[in-house]
Coordinates of C-alpha atoms in Angstrom, one line a residue:
M1 CA 5.6 -4.1 -7.1
K2 CA 3.5 -1.0 -6.8
K3 CA 0.1 -1.4 -5.0
I4 CA -3.0 0.7 -4.9
L5 CA -4.2 -0.7 -1.8
F6 CA -3.5 1.6 1.3
I7 CA 0.1 2.7 1.0
T8 CA 2.5 0.4 2.9
I9 CA 4.4 2.6 5.4
I10 CA 7.0 1.1 7.7
T11 CA 5.6 0.4 11.2
F12 CA 5.8 3.2 13.7
I13 CA 8.5 1.9 15.9
I14 CA 10.7 0.6 13.1
G15 CA 10.4 4.0 11.4
L16 CA 11.6 5.7 14.5
Q17 CA 14.5 3.2 14.8
M18 CA 15.7 3.8 11.3
C19 CA 16.0 7.5 12.1
Y20 CA 18.4 6.5 14.8
A21 CA 20.3 3.9 12.7
Q22 CA 23.7 5.4 13.6
K23 CA 23.4 4.9 17.4
N24 CA 27.0 5.7 18.1
K25 CA 26.1 9.3 17.3
V26 CA 23.3 9.4 20.0
S27 CA 24.6 11.5 22.8
D28 CA 22.0 10.6 25.4
Y29 CA 22.9 7.4 27.1
N30 CA 19.5 6.3 28.3
L31 CA 17.9 7.0 24.9
H32 CA 20.7 5.0 23.3
K33 CA 20.0 2.1 25.7
A34 CA 16.2 2.4 25.0
Y35 CA 16.9 1.7 21.3
E36 CA 19.1 -1.2 22.2
M37 CA 16.2 -2.7 24.2
L38 CA 13.8 -2.1 21.3
D39 CA 16.3 -4.0 19.0
Q40 CA 15.9 -6.9 21.4
N41 CA 12.1 -6.5 21.4
N42 CA 12.1 -5.6 25.1
D43 CA 9.5 -2.8 25.3
N44 CA 9.4 -2.8 29.1
E45 CA 13.1 -2.2 29.5
A46 CA 13.0 0.4 26.7
L47 CA 10.4 2.3 28.6
K48 CA 12.5 2.2 31.8
Y49 CA 15.4 3.8 30.0
V50 CA 13.4 6.4 28.0
N51 CA 11.5 7.4 31.2
Q52 CA 14.8 8.0 32.9
Q53 CA 15.9 10.0 29.9
I54 CA 12.8 12.2 30.1
K55 CA 13.4 12.6 33.8
E56 CA 16.9 13.9 33.1
T57 CA 16.0 16.0 30.0
P58 CA 12.3 16.8 30.2
K59 CA 12.4 18.8 27.0
L60 CA 14.1 16.3 24.7
S61 CA 11.8 15.8 21.7
D62 CA 13.4 12.6 20.6
A63 CA 12.7 10.9 23.9
Y64 CA 9.0 11.6 23.7
S65 CA 8.8 10.4 20.1
L66 CA 10.5 7.2 21.0
R67 CA 8.1 6.6 23.9
A68 CA 5.2 7.4 21.6
G69 CA 6.4 4.7 19.3
V70 CA 6.5 2.1 22.1
Y71 CA 3.0 3.1 23.2
Y72 CA 1.7 3.0 19.6
G73 CA 3.1 -0.5 19.2
Q74 CA 1.3 -1.6 22.4
G75 CA -2.0 -0.1 21.2
K76 CA -2.0 2.6 23.8
Y77 CA -3.0 5.3 21.4
G78 CA -4.0 7.9 24.0
L79 CA -0.5 7.8 25.6
A80 CA 1.1 7.8 22.2
L81 CA -0.8 10.9 21.2
S82 CA 0.1 12.7 24.3
D83 CA 3.8 12.0 23.8
I84 CA 3.9 12.8 20.2
N85 CA 2.2 16.2 21.0
T86 CA 4.9 16.8 23.6
S87 CA 7.6 15.8 21.0
I88 CA 6.2 18.3 18.6
K89 CA 6.1 21.0 21.3
Y90 CA 9.8 20.5 22.1
W91 CA 11.0 19.9 18.6
N92 CA 14.0 21.9 17.4
K93 CA 16.6 21.6 14.6
K94 CA 18.8 19.5 16.7
S95 CA 16.2 16.7 16.9
K96 CA 17.0 13.5 15.1
L97 CA 13.6 13.4 13.4
A98 CA 12.4 15.9 10.9
K99 CA 9.4 17.9 12.1
Y100 CA 7.2 16.4 9.4
D101 CA 8.0 12.9 10.7
L102 CA 6.3 13.8 13.9
Y103 CA 3.2 15.1 12.2
W104 CA 3.2 11.9 10.1
Y105 CA 3.3 9.7 13.2
R106 CA 0.6 11.8 14.8
A107 CA -1.6 11.4 11.7
K108 CA -1.2 7.6 12.0
I109 CA -2.3 7.8 15.6
Y110 CA -5.3 9.9 14.7
M111 CA -6.2 7.3 12.0
M112 CA -6.1 4.5 14.7
L113 CA -8.4 6.7 16.8
D114 CA -10.8 7.3 13.8
E115 CA -10.2 11.0 14.1
F116 CA -9.9 11.4 10.3
D117 CA -10.4 15.2 10.1
K118 CA -7.4 15.7 12.4
A119 CA -5.3 13.2 10.4
I120 CA -6.2 15.2 7.2
D121 CA -5.1 18.4 8.9
D122 CA -1.7 16.8 9.8
Y123 CA -1.2 15.5 6.2
G124 CA -1.9 19.0 5.0
A125 CA 0.7 20.4 7.3
I126 CA 3.2 17.8 6.2
Y127 CA 2.6 18.6 2.5
K128 CA 3.3 22.3 3.2
M129 CA 6.6 21.4 4.8
V130 CA 7.8 18.9 2.2
A131 CA 6.5 20.8 -0.9
K132 CA 9.1 23.5 -0.3
E133 CA 11.9 20.9 -0.3
K134 CA 10.6 19.4 -3.6
N135 CA 11.2 15.9 -2.2
L136 CA 9.0 14.0 -4.7
E137 CA 9.2 10.7 -2.7
I138 CA 7.8 12.3 0.4
I139 CA 5.3 14.4 -1.5
H140 CA 4.1 11.3 -3.3
Q141 CA 3.6 9.4 0.0
V142 CA 1.8 12.2 1.9
L143 CA -0.6 13.0 -1.0
Y144 CA -1.3 9.4 -1.8
T145 CA -2.0 8.6 1.9
R146 CA -4.3 11.7 2.2
A147 CA -6.1 10.8 -1.0
H148 CA -6.8 7.3 0.3
V149 CA -8.1 8.8 3.6
F150 CA -10.5 11.0 1.6
Y151 CA -11.6 8.0 -0.4
S152 CA -12.2 6.0 2.8
M153 CA -14.3 9.0 4.0
G154 CA -16.4 8.9 0.8
D155 CA -15.0 12.3 -0.3
L156 CA -14.1 11.4 -3.9
E157 CA -13.7 15.0 -5.0
S158 CA -10.9 15.7 -2.4
S159 CA -9.4 12.4 -3.2
D160 CA -9.3 13.3 -6.9
N161 CA -7.7 16.6 -6.1
D162 CA -4.8 15.0 -4.3
Y163 CA -4.2 12.5 -7.1
K164 CA -4.2 15.5 -9.6
L165 CA -1.8 17.3 -7.3
M166 CA 0.5 14.2 -7.4
L167 CA 0.4 14.4 -11.2
K168 CA 1.2 18.1 -11.1
H169 CA 4.4 17.2 -9.3
D170 CA 5.1 14.2 -11.6
E171 CA 3.0 13.8 -14.7
T172 CA 4.2 10.2 -15.0
D173 CA 2.9 9.1 -11.6
Q174 CA 1.0 5.9 -12.4
V175 CA -0.2 5.4 -8.8
A176 CA -2.0 8.7 -9.1
M177 CA -3.5 7.7 -12.5
I178 CA -4.8 4.5 -11.1
G179 CA -6.1 6.3 -8.0
L180 CA -8.1 8.5 -10.3
T181 CA -9.2 5.4 -12.3
R182 CA -10.5 3.8 -9.1
N183 CA -12.5 6.9 -8.3
M184 CA -13.9 7.0 -11.8
I185 CA -15.1 3.4 -11.5
E186 CA -16.6 4.2 -8.1
R187 CA -18.6 7.0 -9.8
G188 CA -19.6 4.9 -12.8
N189 CA -17.4 6.8 -15.3
Y190 CA -16.3 3.5 -16.9
N191 CA -15.2 4.9 -20.3
D192 CA -13.1 7.6 -18.7
A193 CA -11.5 4.9 -16.4
V194 CA -10.6 2.7 -19.4
E195 CA -9.2 5.7 -21.3
L196 CA -7.0 6.7 -18.3
C197 CA -5.8 3.1 -17.9
N198 CA -4.8 3.1 -21.6
K199 CA -2.8 6.2 -21.1
C200 CA -1.2 4.7 -18.0
E201 CA -0.3 1.5 -19.8
K202 CA 1.9 3.5 -22.3
Y203 CA 4.1 4.6 -19.4
D204 CA 4.8 1.1 -18.1
N205 CA 2.8 -1.9 -19.3
T206 CA 4.0 -4.1 -16.5
Y207 CA 2.1 -2.2 -13.8
E208 CA -0.4 -4.8 -12.7
E209 CA -3.0 -2.3 -11.3
I210 CA -3.7 -1.1 -14.8
Y211 CA -5.2 -4.4 -15.7
R212 CA -7.0 -4.9 -12.4
F213 CA -9.0 -1.7 -12.8
R214 CA -9.3 -1.7 -16.6
M215 CA -10.9 -5.2 -16.5
Q216 CA -13.4 -3.8 -14.0
G217 CA -14.2 -1.0 -16.4
Y218 CA -14.5 -3.3 -19.4
D219 CA -16.7 -5.6 -17.4
K220 CA -19.1 -2.7 -16.4
L221 CA -19.2 -1.7 -20.1
D222 CA -20.2 -5.3 -21.0
K223 CA -17.0 -5.8 -23.0
T224 CA -16.5 -9.2 -21.5
D225 CA -13.8 -10.6 -23.7
L226 CA -11.7 -7.5 -23.3
A227 CA -12.2 -7.8 -19.5
I228 CA -11.0 -11.4 -19.7
D229 CA -7.9 -10.4 -21.7
D230 CA -7.1 -7.9 -18.9
A231 CA -7.8 -10.5 -16.2
F232 CA -5.1 -12.7 -17.8
L233 CA -2.7 -9.7 -18.0
Y234 CA -3.4 -9.0 -14.3
V235 CA -2.5 -12.5 -13.4
Y236 CA 0.6 -12.4 -15.6
H237 CA 2.0 -9.3 -14.0
S238 CA 0.8 -9.8 -10.4
E239 CA 2.5 -11.9 -7.8
D240 CA -0.7 -11.9 -5.7
A241 CA -3.7 -11.3 -8.0
D242 CA -7.1 -10.8 -6.4
A243 CA -8.9 -14.1 -7.2
M244 CA -12.3 -12.6 -6.5
Y245 CA -12.1 -10.2 -9.4
I246 CA -10.6 -12.8 -11.7
E247 CA -13.2 -15.5 -11.1
S248 CA -16.2 -13.3 -11.5
I249 CA -15.0 -12.1 -14.9
I250 CA -13.6 -15.3 -16.3
K251 CA -16.9 -17.1 -15.5
K252 CA -18.8 -14.8 -17.8
H253 CA -17.4 -16.4 -20.9
L254 CA -15.8 -19.7 -20.0
S255 CA -15.1 -21.0 -23.5
Y256 CA -13.2 -17.8 -24.3
S257 CA -11.3 -18.0 -21.0
L258 CA -10.4 -21.6 -21.7
A259 CA -8.9 -20.6 -25.0
K260 CA -6.9 -17.8 -23.3
A261 CA -5.6 -20.3 -20.8
N262 CA -4.6 -22.7 -23.5
E263 CA -2.8 -19.8 -25.3
M264 CA -0.9 -18.9 -22.2
I265 CA 0.1 -22.5 -21.6
N266 CA 1.4 -22.8 -25.1
N267 CA 3.3 -19.5 -25.0
E268 CA 4.8 -19.6 -21.6
S269 CA 7.7 -21.9 -20.4
D270 CA 6.7 -21.5 -16.8
N271 CA 3.0 -22.4 -17.2
Y272 CA 2.1 -24.0 -13.9
R273 CA -0.3 -21.2 -12.8
W274 CA -2.0 -21.3 -16.2
K275 CA -2.5 -25.0 -16.0
M276 CA -4.0 -24.5 -12.5
L277 CA -6.2 -21.8 -13.8
R278 CA -7.3 -24.1 -16.6
I279 CA -8.3 -26.7 -14.0
F280 CA -10.5 -24.1 -12.3
I281 CA -12.1 -23.2 -15.6
Y282 CA -12.8 -26.9 -16.3
E283 CA -14.5 -27.1 -12.8
W284 CA -16.5 -23.9 -13.5
M285 CA -17.6 -25.6 -16.8
Y286 CA -18.5 -28.8 -14.8
D287 CA -16.0 -30.6 -17.0
Y288 CA -14.7 -32.8 -14.1
V289 CA -13.2 -35.4 -16.4
N290 CA -10.7 -32.9 -17.9
A291 CA -10.2 -31.3 -14.5
I292 CA -9.1 -34.6 -13.0
A293 CA -6.9 -35.4 -16.0
E294 CA -5.2 -32.1 -15.6
Y295 CA -4.7 -32.6 -11.9
N296 CA -3.0 -36.0 -12.7
N297 CA -0.8 -34.4 -15.4
I298 CA 0.3 -31.7 -12.9
E299 CA 1.1 -34.3 -10.3
K300 CA 3.3 -36.2 -12.8
E301 CA 5.0 -33.0 -13.9
Y302 CA 5.5 -31.2 -10.6
G303 CA 5.2 -33.8 -8.0
A304 CA 2.5 -34.9 -5.5
S305 CA 2.9 -31.8 -3.3
A306 CA 2.3 -29.3 -6.1
N307 CA -1.4 -29.0 -5.4

């Protein structure tokens, strides 16, 4: 399931390990052993082996990147930064990691150190490297990550530019569309946000984020019933819908929301969540008699542990 929230990138150490998946091809014994220790979650032993490797081959980029990963996992960001800088310095085409991987990991370290400008510079360097290869997956990741960093810094214009650049590479990129939508809502451009969500919906109407942001747009435009419709669609398509948004919108027209819940219960064979939502609506309406009756019905149907 696609998410707008900050892009989920594999953890630093695991990412490094994946690049060394075929360990039998690693020619440096101590480096090989260091990864074996990491597989066993033994950071201290891994450090002993990688330190020995660096002592034997002081210009081996891969050894420094591995040690940077261990330090990153331990929260020693200064040491991790020093090692990743050294890894970049000694990088060559024989290195197991691509050069942009090292910049990516350094950007993550800068983020942990709140040095956002330096992280932005590294994401820019990565984009220049991967744009030539036309690797859409990596291009998407780096532009999306940078766009979110700009958003976190309050620079909506630069964030917009990255989302637009994503769409230039792939005009069907729904993540970019929803990123722009979020920024529109942030600015108060609610009509534009709803219009872009409508366009995005035509590409894939199962993408949950469409409804999460469109319901916010409708809500701000005082189109409450349309917002409630989208709140139900958001719940329908999401495995982990944000209850805060749903509750605040559903409460604005409880009789309409109750009718929607009843409609979903009647139309869906797997209607447990809709019955639970109906209970909440009863409680928000102070209709405790029906709420208790519904709890009793769910207990009979699904068992005492259901609630």
